[in-house]
Amino acid sequence: MLEARNLSKKYGNTDALQDLNLKVGQGEVYCLLGQNGAGKTTTINIFLGLISPSGGTALIDGVEAGRKGRTNHLIAYIPEVVQLYGNMSGLENLDFFSRLSGHKHSQQQLGSLLLKAGLKEEEHRKKLSFYSKGMRQKVGIAIALSKEAKVIFMDEPTSGLDPKATNEFTVICKELANENKTIFMATHDIFNAVNVGDKIGIMKEGRLIQSSDTTTINAHELQELYLKTI
Amino acid sequence: MMYRLLFRQFLRTQACQLGLLLGLFVGIASLFVGQQFLKKQDRIALEVEEKQQEHIERNIKYHGDDLGLLLYYLKFSIVNDQEPIAALSIGQKDLNPTVQSVNIMTLEGQRYDTDLVNPNKLLYGNLDLGFVIIYIFPLLIIAFTYNLRSEEEETGTWKMVSVMTRSNLKFLLSKLLVRFTPLAILMIVLFALAGWFLKIPFASQLFPFFVISFFYLLFWFSLSFWVVSLKLSSNFNSLLLLTTWLGLVVLIPSMVNSYVANRFPMPEAFTTIINQRDGYHTKWDIEKRGTVEEFYEDYPQLAHYGFPTEEGFTWHWYYAMQHLGDVESSEQSRLMVQKIEQRDAVSKELAWFIPSMHVQLIFNDIAGTSLNHHLRFLKYIKSFHEDIRLYFYPKVFEKLTAESIDWKRFEPFHFKGEKRSFDWSKTLLPLFIGIIVFIGLSAFGARQSFSEI
């Protein structure tokens, strides 16, 4: 579903990404670990079509990413902090972004999506400016669901969430994977990565230096490997 | 529709609410200012109607047996009629007199006798609807659009939008339309109020005014969108747009005014009066015959009245002297009018490149408050003055009394102006070109700017 072929990105003389090669199958959860500046967000931004690669190719379902929005209908995105419109409610934001992606849902369907994402019904009509970070993440998930995207990119989605919210988020990610959604997640949370991921990659200075299957490694081993690698 | 949500989102912002309220408030205030102007002008015209006969009768009572003396005091009024549309673009109509009263003496000395105007008032001009459209609407457009894209980026929603939509450009154009619509509605409301409140005929006057305003609105939206397409920060956008506003609406028109005044200096404004006064006063010290001979050169049809034979003062001689005041300042007067016309023509040419100035001049043209309109009024006064002179000269020379004249015919005269022809292509072309240029620049910039963050 996702494939990076010799993907690289330069900012001036700085290599933000160098010869990245990876493949993620449909319904798989791929977690990318690495320090700040390792190239995780750059990788995601290239797949999202927000920046162009300096070299190589990023493919989504066999289509090159970023070419005039040709892959936009396939993807959704949940950033570290889901920034939406503060003067609209969660329901209105969901309605807005789903229409923006060309999907039209009834109010009932939108409510169901928010419930599925874990947002309680009484919160649906509150202005987003009153939402906590966790609640915003849930609206972000509902937006991704509303778009019926095949691939969901997540950039440090559990950063700053309390343990309960992180757990809820992990559960939702697993449900999405069960629904055959591909998830590509950049994270610092090793335990969550092992918990939710099928594959884990470790990046350093723009290079993918380690790639593992979570069936062959536990959280403790991964932590040791991570610390040794970086 | 996504537009419903975009509208809801925009209408909930304080900038939108305050901006629209301000626009409505200032717009309505401008209509009241226009109404007051119309009322004042109508009152003056009405008073002239009432006072003219009273003025004639009173003077006949004192000087009825000496027509020459009576005409020394009698003034005949010409009213520069205005249409209700003048309330929307007062221009310099409050400086230029609505009523000009002249006697049969030298014209140049009377032509520029006007009301006293508080000079402080000249500094800020009139808050008419034209002012609101030219000055205030661009500010509202700037306030509504300067952060069209940058706000999304600065608050972090742009990335989400870019992933969700297939076309960032289409999204931004939708946002632009959502900002355009309330302002267009505000403009329609103000024009509807103007039509109803000031009783302005729609098809012949209000419609052209509205169409130009609408194009002016489009011009500012296209300019703003070009700035948005540069992909700069909100601060920079607002600075750039406000600087452009200041330049286009205030600084450049002032510079043009200064340039035109320097290019066509008018010492004639002073020398006309000096020549006119000298032309008349020096005749007191020369032979009467020479003066009257000169007078007959201009009016050979009156030559059969001969030359005054009495010693000392005669009205025949006096009015000949007065006439020569005009004759001797006529070249200066002609040059002055020519230079005013040149100033107006050059201003109009330069205004092709300055939309605010172009729109202001067109507004004044439609409203009948333009410099050209005033010049036509001055020309009408000149011909009116000539007519009453030629009517009264024979009667003065025949030494008739007031009784021999039907004074009822001397009701105040009315200058209606000319039926103004409206050249749509010439009027809208500069704005249209401006709009096309900025749309082109925006499209060029957008190809790069909106494809990536």
XYZ file of C-alpha atoms in Angstrom:
683
model
C 0.000 0.000 0.000
C 2.869 2.337 0.871
C 6.271 2.246 -0.683
C 9.312 4.500 -0.466
C 11.950 3.963 -3.147
C 15.314 5.632 -2.514
C 13.406 8.576 -1.087
C 15.501 11.599 -0.172
C 15.001 15.225 0.719
C 17.540 18.005 0.934
C 17.100 21.427 2.517
C 20.029 23.406 1.155
C 23.077 21.324 2.020
C 21.305 19.425 4.756
C 20.052 15.915 4.081
C 16.741 15.595 5.867
C 16.145 12.179 4.295
C 18.564 9.811 2.547
C 17.704 6.818 0.417
C 14.712 5.675 2.375
C 13.325 2.342 1.263
C 10.355 0.748 2.943
C 7.122 -1.057 2.200
C 3.919 -1.174 4.248
C 1.152 -3.568 3.321
C -2.589 -3.003 3.501
C -3.941 -3.225 7.065
C -0.458 -2.974 8.550
C 0.609 -0.497 11.222
C 4.102 0.852 10.678
C 5.701 2.834 13.494
C 8.658 5.035 12.788
C 10.880 5.842 15.752
C 13.681 8.338 15.971
C 14.917 11.470 17.647
C 13.690 14.913 16.706
C 15.106 15.793 13.298
C 15.621 12.151 12.323
C 13.411 12.579 9.224
C 10.136 11.034 10.413
C 7.943 14.076 9.733
C 9.732 14.744 6.447
C 8.846 11.214 5.340
C 5.212 11.730 6.289
C 5.076 15.144 4.598
C 6.370 13.644 1.346
C 3.713 10.924 1.437
C 1.088 13.554 2.223
C 2.205 15.530 -0.832
C 2.977 18.567 1.284
C 6.587 18.662 0.142
C 8.305 17.245 -2.914
C 11.158 14.780 -2.537
C 14.605 15.731 -3.801
C 15.020 12.210 -5.106
C 13.306 8.862 -5.212
C 9.617 8.079 -5.201
C 6.864 7.783 -2.610
C 4.015 5.550 -3.769
C 0.570 5.144 -2.277
C -1.390 2.277 -3.718
C 0.980 2.402 -6.676
C 0.394 6.099 -7.369
C 3.123 8.657 -6.885
C 2.306 10.866 -3.927
C 1.994 14.605 -4.156
C 1.266 14.981 -7.842
C -1.538 17.550 -7.843
C -3.455 15.746 -5.142
C -3.809 12.475 -7.105
C -3.397 10.456 -3.898
C -5.306 12.782 -1.592
C -8.449 10.674 -1.708
C -6.464 7.712 -0.365
C -4.965 9.357 2.670
C -5.842 10.982 5.970
C -3.642 12.699 8.491
C -3.608 13.045 12.247
C -0.920 15.422 13.490
C 0.579 15.694 16.952
C -1.887 18.418 17.779
C -5.036 18.267 15.718
C -5.609 21.899 14.823
C -9.157 22.568 13.732
C -11.449 25.592 13.699
C -11.955 26.801 17.252
C -15.159 28.691 16.534
C -16.937 25.577 15.251
C -18.055 22.508 17.179
C -16.513 19.075 16.814
C -19.498 18.036 14.715
C -19.197 21.097 12.468
C -15.456 20.577 12.042
C -16.072 16.969 11.065
C -18.804 18.033 8.640
C -16.527 20.726 7.191
C -13.489 18.524 6.620
C -15.476 15.592 5.293
C -17.178 17.894 2.765
C -13.782 19.349 1.926
C -12.669 15.869 0.936
C -15.789 15.428 -1.158
C -17.767 13.255 1.279
C -21.226 14.151 2.435
C -22.572 12.550 5.602
C -25.823 13.065 7.439
C -25.706 14.570 10.923
C -26.482 11.133 12.297
C -23.589 9.556 10.416
C -21.254 12.292 11.587
C -22.379 11.720 15.175
C -21.725 7.993 14.786
C -18.219 8.674 13.477
C -17.447 10.868 16.470
C -18.784 8.205 18.809
C -16.675 5.601 17.027
C -13.632 7.826 17.492
C -14.431 7.889 21.195
C -15.946 11.347 21.617
C -18.938 11.357 23.939
C -22.207 12.594 22.468
C -22.525 15.542 24.861
C -19.212 16.878 23.556
C -20.208 16.862 19.874
C -21.783 20.315 19.788
C -19.311 22.131 22.012
C -17.009 24.657 20.386
C -13.638 23.145 19.620
C -11.860 25.859 21.578
C -13.154 24.107 24.720
C -11.773 20.692 23.699
C -8.791 19.014 25.340
C -5.944 17.698 23.210
C -7.324 14.154 23.492
C -10.761 15.268 22.355
C -9.245 17.017 19.371
C -7.366 13.822 18.482
C -10.668 12.005 18.475
C -12.190 14.529 16.091
C -9.080 14.072 13.941
C -9.682 10.315 13.901
C -13.345 10.868 13.023
C -12.250 13.094 10.132
C -9.939 10.332 8.911
C -12.797 7.824 9.208
C -15.227 10.111 7.392
C -12.880 10.317 4.454
C -12.810 6.518 4.172
C -9.065 6.830 3.608
C -7.054 3.687 2.941
C -3.952 5.064 4.633
C -3.790 7.139 7.792
C -0.624 9.034 8.583
C -0.081 9.951 12.210
C 2.646 12.263 13.429
C 3.333 11.651 17.125
C -0.361 11.288 17.842
C -0.008 10.244 21.482
C 2.466 12.947 22.428
C 1.053 14.851 25.375
C -1.910 12.510 25.895
C -2.544 11.103 29.351
C -2.217 7.289 29.763
C -5.975 6.732 29.541
C -6.280 8.762 26.375
C -3.209 7.023 24.950
C -4.782 3.656 25.665
C -8.042 4.703 24.023
C -6.086 5.886 21.040
C -4.222 2.584 20.800
C -7.492 0.679 20.858
C -8.860 2.809 18.033
C -5.686 2.298 15.980
C -6.052 -1.456 16.346
C -9.684 -1.246 15.274
C -8.681 0.756 12.223
C -6.048 -1.830 11.340
C -8.651 -4.552 11.712
C -10.763 -2.626 9.213
C -7.852 -3.014 6.771
C -6.636 0.567 7.113
C -2.925 1.094 6.723
C -1.416 3.224 9.466
C 1.917 4.965 9.187
C 2.862 6.526 12.502
C 5.853 8.598 13.610
C 6.255 8.327 17.367
C 8.594 8.592 20.332
C 6.501 6.156 22.347
C 8.333 2.822 22.139
C 5.821 0.900 24.250
C 2.893 2.129 22.234
C 4.763 1.338 19.032
C 5.260 -2.277 20.094
C 1.702 -2.452 21.322
C 0.011 -1.168 18.191
C 2.577 -1.628 15.411
C 3.169 -4.558 13.061
C 6.484 -3.170 11.870
C 8.868 -0.729 13.463
C 11.564 1.361 11.840
C 14.234 3.398 13.574
C 15.547 6.505 11.840
C 18.675 8.492 12.501
C 19.918 11.550 10.639
C 17.602 10.951 7.701
C 18.370 7.258 7.305
C 16.341 4.197 8.190
C 18.898 2.228 10.133
C 16.812 -0.503 11.673
C 13.595 -2.239 10.707
C 11.913 -4.932 12.812
C 8.784 -6.984 13.031
C 6.955 -6.582 16.371
C 6.376 -10.342 16.518
C 10.113 -10.789 16.966
C 10.825 -8.063 19.508
C 9.326 -6.921 22.801
C 9.195 -3.415 24.235
C 12.207 -3.913 26.484
C 14.363 -5.237 23.664
C 13.178 -2.479 21.387
C 14.067 0.135 23.994
C 17.599 -1.271 24.289
C 17.950 -1.461 20.529
C 16.665 2.110 20.165
C 19.029 3.525 22.752
C 21.964 1.640 21.258
C 21.083 2.732 17.731
C 20.651 6.450 18.331
C -22.690 22.561 0.890
C -19.283 23.347 2.258
C -20.069 27.027 1.683
C -22.640 26.946 4.463
C -19.950 25.910 6.923
C -17.416 28.350 5.502
C -19.953 31.145 5.923
C -20.780 30.042 9.435
C -17.124 29.912 10.324
C -16.431 33.361 8.869
C -19.532 35.044 10.232
C -18.579 33.904 13.720
C -15.278 35.767 13.607
C -15.067 39.107 15.374
C -13.322 40.654 12.372
C -16.349 39.871 10.220
C -18.926 41.010 12.750
C -17.132 44.240 13.603
C -16.221 44.930 9.984
C -19.767 44.515 8.703
C -21.185 46.573 11.571
C -18.666 49.316 10.922
C -19.414 49.246 7.190
C -23.160 49.419 7.809
C -22.826 52.181 10.392
C -20.496 54.339 8.312
C -22.563 53.633 5.189
C -25.796 54.749 6.847
C -24.027 57.767 8.356
C -22.841 58.679 4.854
C -26.434 58.612 3.595
C -27.434 61.025 6.366
C -24.516 63.286 5.442
C -25.749 63.169 1.837
C -29.300 63.913 2.913
C -28.153 66.926 4.947
C -26.213 68.186 1.945
C -29.270 67.868 -0.304
C -31.472 69.580 2.261
C -29.028 72.468 2.610
C -28.765 72.933 -1.149
C -32.538 72.703 -1.590
C -33.045 75.218 1.200
C -30.642 77.653 -0.461
C -32.376 77.228 -3.815
C -35.794 77.730 -2.197
C -34.655 80.845 -0.367
C -33.346 82.281 -3.617
C -36.748 81.663 -5.226
C -38.410 83.523 -2.371
C -35.946 86.382 -2.079
C -35.293 87.289 -5.704
C -38.595 89.113 -6.327
C -38.447 90.629 -2.872
C -34.922 91.902 -3.637
C -36.066 93.391 -6.964
C -39.156 95.033 -5.466
C -37.223 96.551 -2.567
C -34.619 98.066 -4.888
C -37.254 99.381 -7.293
C -38.802 101.146 -4.320
C -35.546 103.035 -3.700
C -34.102 103.407 -7.207
C -37.008 102.743 -9.540
C -36.674 106.111 -11.309
C -33.028 105.486 -12.271
C -32.579 102.183 -14.089
C -28.802 102.550 -14.264
C -28.597 102.867 -10.495
C -31.149 100.135 -9.962
C -29.088 97.705 -12.057
C -26.008 98.633 -10.051
C -27.712 97.046 -7.074
C -29.819 94.331 -8.673
C -28.475 90.848 -8.738
C -29.953 88.009 -10.720
C -29.542 84.499 -9.433
C -28.724 81.306 -11.255
C -29.298 78.061 -9.409
C -27.034 75.141 -10.219
C -29.688 72.460 -9.976
C -28.606 69.207 -8.459
C -29.974 65.738 -8.681
C -30.378 63.493 -5.633
C -27.404 61.381 -6.768
C -25.180 64.343 -5.820
C -25.656 63.225 -2.223
C -23.604 60.097 -2.915
C -20.578 61.929 -4.199
C -20.584 65.513 -3.035
C -17.179 66.203 -4.528
C -16.458 69.913 -4.358
C -20.090 70.827 -4.699
C -20.081 72.212 -1.181
C -17.230 74.558 -2.164
C -18.573 75.565 -5.517
C -21.663 77.711 -5.128
C -25.098 76.274 -5.741
C -26.394 79.748 -6.402
C -24.469 82.434 -8.198
C -25.895 85.943 -8.280
C -24.628 88.426 -10.810
C -25.383 91.996 -11.795
C -24.645 93.535 -15.191
C -21.292 94.944 -14.116
C -17.968 93.282 -14.889
C -18.344 89.517 -14.604
C -14.843 88.447 -13.621
C -15.107 90.269 -10.321
C -18.277 88.427 -9.426
C -17.625 85.015 -10.873
C -15.645 83.632 -7.986
C -17.659 85.211 -5.186
C -18.594 82.132 -3.195
C -19.699 81.203 0.277
C -17.119 81.080 2.974
C -16.149 77.516 3.757
C -14.517 76.392 6.952
C -11.007 75.402 5.777
C -10.848 72.668 8.407
C -13.718 70.969 6.657
C -11.692 70.802 3.472
C -9.081 68.688 5.197
C -11.275 65.677 5.752
C -13.785 66.150 2.953
C -17.252 64.728 3.005
C -18.281 61.410 4.437
C -20.500 60.535 1.503
C -21.202 57.063 0.123
C -18.499 57.568 -2.499
C -15.996 58.079 0.320
C -17.210 54.940 2.082
C -16.804 52.883 -1.079
C -13.444 54.296 -2.082
C -11.821 54.485 1.351
C -13.658 52.198 3.784
C -14.571 49.198 1.633
C -10.942 48.450 0.661
C -10.047 48.512 4.360
C -12.805 46.004 5.080
C -11.583 43.829 2.201
C -8.063 43.968 3.621
C -9.333 43.100 7.100
C -11.302 40.151 5.707
C -8.689 38.714 3.370
C -5.171 39.529 4.548
C -4.932 36.240 6.454
C -6.985 34.138 4.060
C -4.236 31.532 3.830
C -1.670 32.620 6.399
C -4.193 32.289 9.235
C -4.649 28.619 8.351
C -0.923 28.095 8.415
C -0.372 30.086 11.584
C -3.123 28.261 13.478
C -2.042 24.898 12.078
C -5.126 23.988 10.043
C -3.505 24.412 6.624
C -1.808 21.032 6.720
C -5.085 19.317 7.503
C -6.845 21.294 4.777
C -4.136 20.434 2.245
C -4.488 16.738 2.976
C -8.264 16.809 2.866
C -8.829 18.869 -0.262
C -7.827 18.066 -3.802
C -7.220 21.705 -4.644
C -5.867 24.244 -2.214
C -6.537 26.961 -4.752
C -10.196 26.007 -5.002
C -10.432 26.031 -1.215
C -8.908 29.518 -1.004
C -11.167 30.793 -3.772
C -14.153 29.439 -1.841
C -12.945 31.319 1.230
C -12.511 34.437 -0.875
C -16.059 34.108 -2.194
C -17.320 33.733 1.359
C -15.639 37.029 2.240
C -16.786 38.729 -0.931
C -20.458 37.855 -0.489
C -21.171 39.716 2.791
C -19.422 42.819 1.491
C -21.329 42.657 -1.798
C -24.562 42.259 0.198
C -23.576 45.193 2.425
C -23.001 47.273 -0.685
C -26.365 46.243 -2.161
C -28.086 47.107 1.133
C -26.440 50.539 1.223
C -27.415 51.250 -2.373
C -30.971 50.071 -1.756
C -31.135 52.366 1.283
C -29.661 55.219 -0.755
C -32.253 54.734 -3.508
C -35.115 54.685 -1.026
C -33.870 57.273 1.447
C -32.557 59.837 -1.030
C -35.066 59.040 -3.793
C -32.409 58.447 -6.419
C -33.639 57.055 -9.751
C -32.222 53.579 -10.139
C -31.690 53.010 -13.842
C -30.232 56.338 -14.871
C -28.147 57.211 -11.811
C -27.892 54.589 -9.094
C -27.170 51.636 -11.372
C -23.995 53.052 -12.992
C -22.779 54.138 -9.551
C -23.388 50.632 -8.244
C -21.721 48.841 -11.178
C -18.560 50.921 -10.783
C -18.540 50.290 -7.034
C -18.928 46.588 -7.692
C -15.971 46.544 -10.086
C -13.937 48.557 -7.583
C -14.754 45.902 -4.985
C -13.612 43.205 -7.419
C -10.397 45.109 -8.060
C -9.512 45.173 -4.362
C -10.406 41.502 -3.951
C -8.181 40.544 -6.866
C -5.346 42.666 -5.459
C -5.764 41.088 -2.023
C -5.804 37.615 -3.501
C -2.577 38.329 -5.298
C -0.973 39.308 -1.988
C -2.397 36.130 -0.428
C -0.892 34.097 -3.261
C 2.573 35.385 -2.325
C 2.392 32.962 0.613
C 3.655 35.429 3.188
C 2.775 35.831 6.849
C -0.338 37.587 8.093
C 1.752 40.472 9.410
C 3.485 40.971 6.104
C 0.242 40.659 4.130
C -1.490 43.252 6.280
C 1.488 45.591 6.034
C 1.695 45.190 2.266
C -2.032 45.649 1.748
C -2.297 48.655 4.049
C 0.695 50.257 2.366
C -0.955 49.650 -1.004
C -4.198 51.152 0.303
C -2.364 54.198 1.610
C -0.557 54.565 -1.705
C -3.524 54.024 -4.009
C -6.110 55.903 -2.008
C -4.166 58.705 -0.337
C -0.554 59.235 -1.393
C -0.597 58.737 -5.155
C -3.741 60.860 -5.742
C -2.111 63.613 -3.633
C 1.068 63.322 -5.692
C -0.927 63.500 -8.912
C -2.689 66.580 -7.601
C 0.625 68.162 -6.744
C 2.138 67.195 -10.112
C -0.820 68.578 -12.055
C -0.770 71.829 -10.061
C 2.949 72.245 -10.770
C 2.670 71.307 -14.422
C -0.121 73.795 -15.008
C 0.550 76.736 -12.705
C -2.199 79.317 -12.738
C -0.926 82.834 -12.155
C -4.014 83.784 -14.177
C -6.166 83.255 -11.094
C -4.579 86.440 -9.755
C -3.837 88.347 -12.949
C -7.406 87.965 -14.235
C -8.684 89.938 -11.267
C -5.894 92.537 -11.528
C -6.493 93.012 -15.270
C -10.217 93.225 -14.752
C -9.852 95.846 -12.024
C -7.266 97.850 -13.984
C -9.312 97.510 -17.159
C -12.201 99.182 -15.417
C -10.499 101.635 -13.010
C -8.121 103.227 -15.510
C -11.107 104.290 -17.605
C -12.074 106.847 -14.977
C -9.014 108.874 -15.984
C -9.427 108.850 -19.762
C -11.839 110.393 -22.202
C -15.355 108.905 -22.125
C -15.544 108.768 -25.899
C -12.618 106.393 -26.255
C -14.133 104.014 -23.723
C -17.540 104.023 -25.346
C -15.964 103.562 -28.791
C -14.214 100.454 -27.536
C -17.504 99.275 -26.106
C -19.222 99.710 -29.488
C -16.512 97.633 -31.149
C -17.901 94.691 -29.204
C -21.541 95.691 -29.554
C -21.936 97.449 -32.916
C -25.678 96.829 -32.745
C -25.769 99.411 -29.925
C -23.685 102.044 -31.713
C -26.778 103.994 -32.711
C -27.075 105.135 -29.067
C -24.153 107.451 -29.764
C -21.906 108.981 -27.133
C -22.851 110.498 -23.793
C -22.960 114.282 -24.140
C -23.363 115.145 -20.470
C -20.480 116.320 -18.352
C -19.508 114.027 -15.483
C -20.925 110.630 -14.694
C -23.347 108.728 -16.925
C -24.502 105.093 -16.648
C -23.862 104.638 -20.344
C -20.174 105.414 -19.777
C -20.066 103.504 -16.480
C -21.349 100.230 -17.923
C -18.998 100.606 -20.912
C -16.131 100.886 -18.400
C -17.389 97.827 -16.585
C -17.565 95.882 -19.825
C -13.978 96.795 -20.688
C -12.878 95.334 -17.347
C -14.063 91.974 -18.657
C -12.588 92.584 -22.119
C -9.134 93.387 -20.806
C -9.058 90.319 -18.550
C -10.638 87.997 -21.113
C -7.355 86.456 -22.299
C -6.270 85.734 -18.724
C -9.697 84.356 -17.969
C -9.611 82.131 -21.048
C -6.163 80.854 -20.112
C -7.318 80.096 -16.597
C -10.294 78.047 -17.771
C -8.061 76.305 -20.316
C -5.590 75.360 -17.581
C -8.334 74.121 -15.295
C -9.550 71.967 -18.188
C -5.997 70.748 -18.807
C -5.590 69.884 -15.140
C -8.843 67.964 -15.260
C -7.891 66.143 -18.473
C -4.431 65.135 -17.223
C -5.868 64.030 -13.875
C -8.348 61.836 -15.716
C -5.609 60.334 -17.875
C -3.410 59.539 -14.892
C -6.416 58.185 -13.016
C -6.491 55.290 -15.490
C -3.638 53.872 -13.453
C -5.044 54.787 -10.042
C -8.350 53.009 -9.507
C -9.397 55.003 -6.441
C -8.914 58.297 -8.251
C -10.570 56.977 -11.405
C -13.610 55.833 -9.438
C -13.799 59.131 -7.542
C -13.764 61.124 -10.782
C -16.410 58.890 -12.346
C -18.568 59.145 -9.224
C -18.349 62.939 -9.432
C -19.214 62.801 -13.136
C -22.299 60.680 -12.493
C -23.308 62.814 -9.515
C -22.883 66.068 -11.466
C -20.374 67.320 -8.924
C -17.293 67.147 -11.116
C -14.993 69.994 -12.052
C -16.258 69.703 -15.615
C -19.800 70.181 -14.432
C -18.761 73.282 -12.510
C -16.919 74.665 -15.530
C -20.072 74.203 -17.576
C -21.961 76.087 -14.874
C -19.417 78.923 -15.081
C -19.821 79.024 -18.866
C -23.570 79.156 -18.432
C -23.176 82.076 -16.009
C -21.079 83.897 -18.599
C -23.680 83.480 -21.285
C -26.456 84.384 -18.830
C -24.537 87.508 -17.835
C -24.172 88.462 -21.493
C -27.893 87.942 -22.078
C -28.986 90.194 -19.222
C -26.445 92.829 -20.226
C -27.761 92.906 -23.758
C -31.307 93.030 -22.472
C -30.658 95.966 -20.121
C -28.078 98.051 -22.015
C -30.581 99.591 -24.477
C -32.960 100.352 -21.625
C -30.243 102.036 -19.597
C -29.014 103.988 -22.612
C -32.586 105.126 -23.314
C -32.776 106.212 -19.656
C -35.937 104.228 -19.038
C -37.369 103.696 -15.585
C -38.076 100.445 -13.744
C -41.768 100.635 -14.657
C -41.000 99.902 -18.307
C -39.654 96.441 -17.483
C -41.539 93.265 -16.768
C -39.638 92.183 -13.676
C -41.767 89.066 -13.266
C -39.685 87.373 -15.948
C -36.630 87.615 -13.680
C -37.344 84.548 -11.618
C -34.127 82.759 -10.611
C -32.654 80.889 -13.550
C -31.800 77.241 -13.336
C -28.766 75.477 -14.740
C -29.694 71.880 -15.418
C -26.371 70.751 -16.781
C -26.104 68.473 -19.734
C -27.548 65.051 -20.074
C -24.489 63.000 -19.218
C -23.692 60.199 -21.575
C -22.171 57.233 -19.806
C -19.390 55.425 -21.609
C -19.338 52.014 -19.972
C -16.244 50.710 -21.721
C -14.153 53.787 -20.951
C -15.351 53.803 -17.381
C -14.886 50.161 -16.544
C -11.820 49.375 -18.655
C -9.151 50.607 -16.180
C -10.748 48.618 -13.368
C -11.210 45.605 -15.613
C -7.559 45.700 -16.667
C -6.489 45.970 -13.022
C -8.648 42.990 -12.110
C -7.283 40.888 -14.986
C -3.678 41.796 -14.129
C -4.045 40.778 -10.494
C -5.966 37.608 -11.367
C -3.153 36.744 -13.767
C -0.482 37.421 -11.158
C -2.441 35.428 -8.588
C -2.844 32.476 -10.942
C 0.878 32.574 -11.696
C 1.764 32.730 -8.002
C -0.827 30.157 -7.036
C 0.668 27.521 -9.317
C 3.729 27.502 -7.121
C 2.392 28.634 -3.795
C -0.588 26.428 -3.220
C 0.800 23.154 -4.428
C 3.125 22.818 -1.450
C 3.197 24.143 2.062
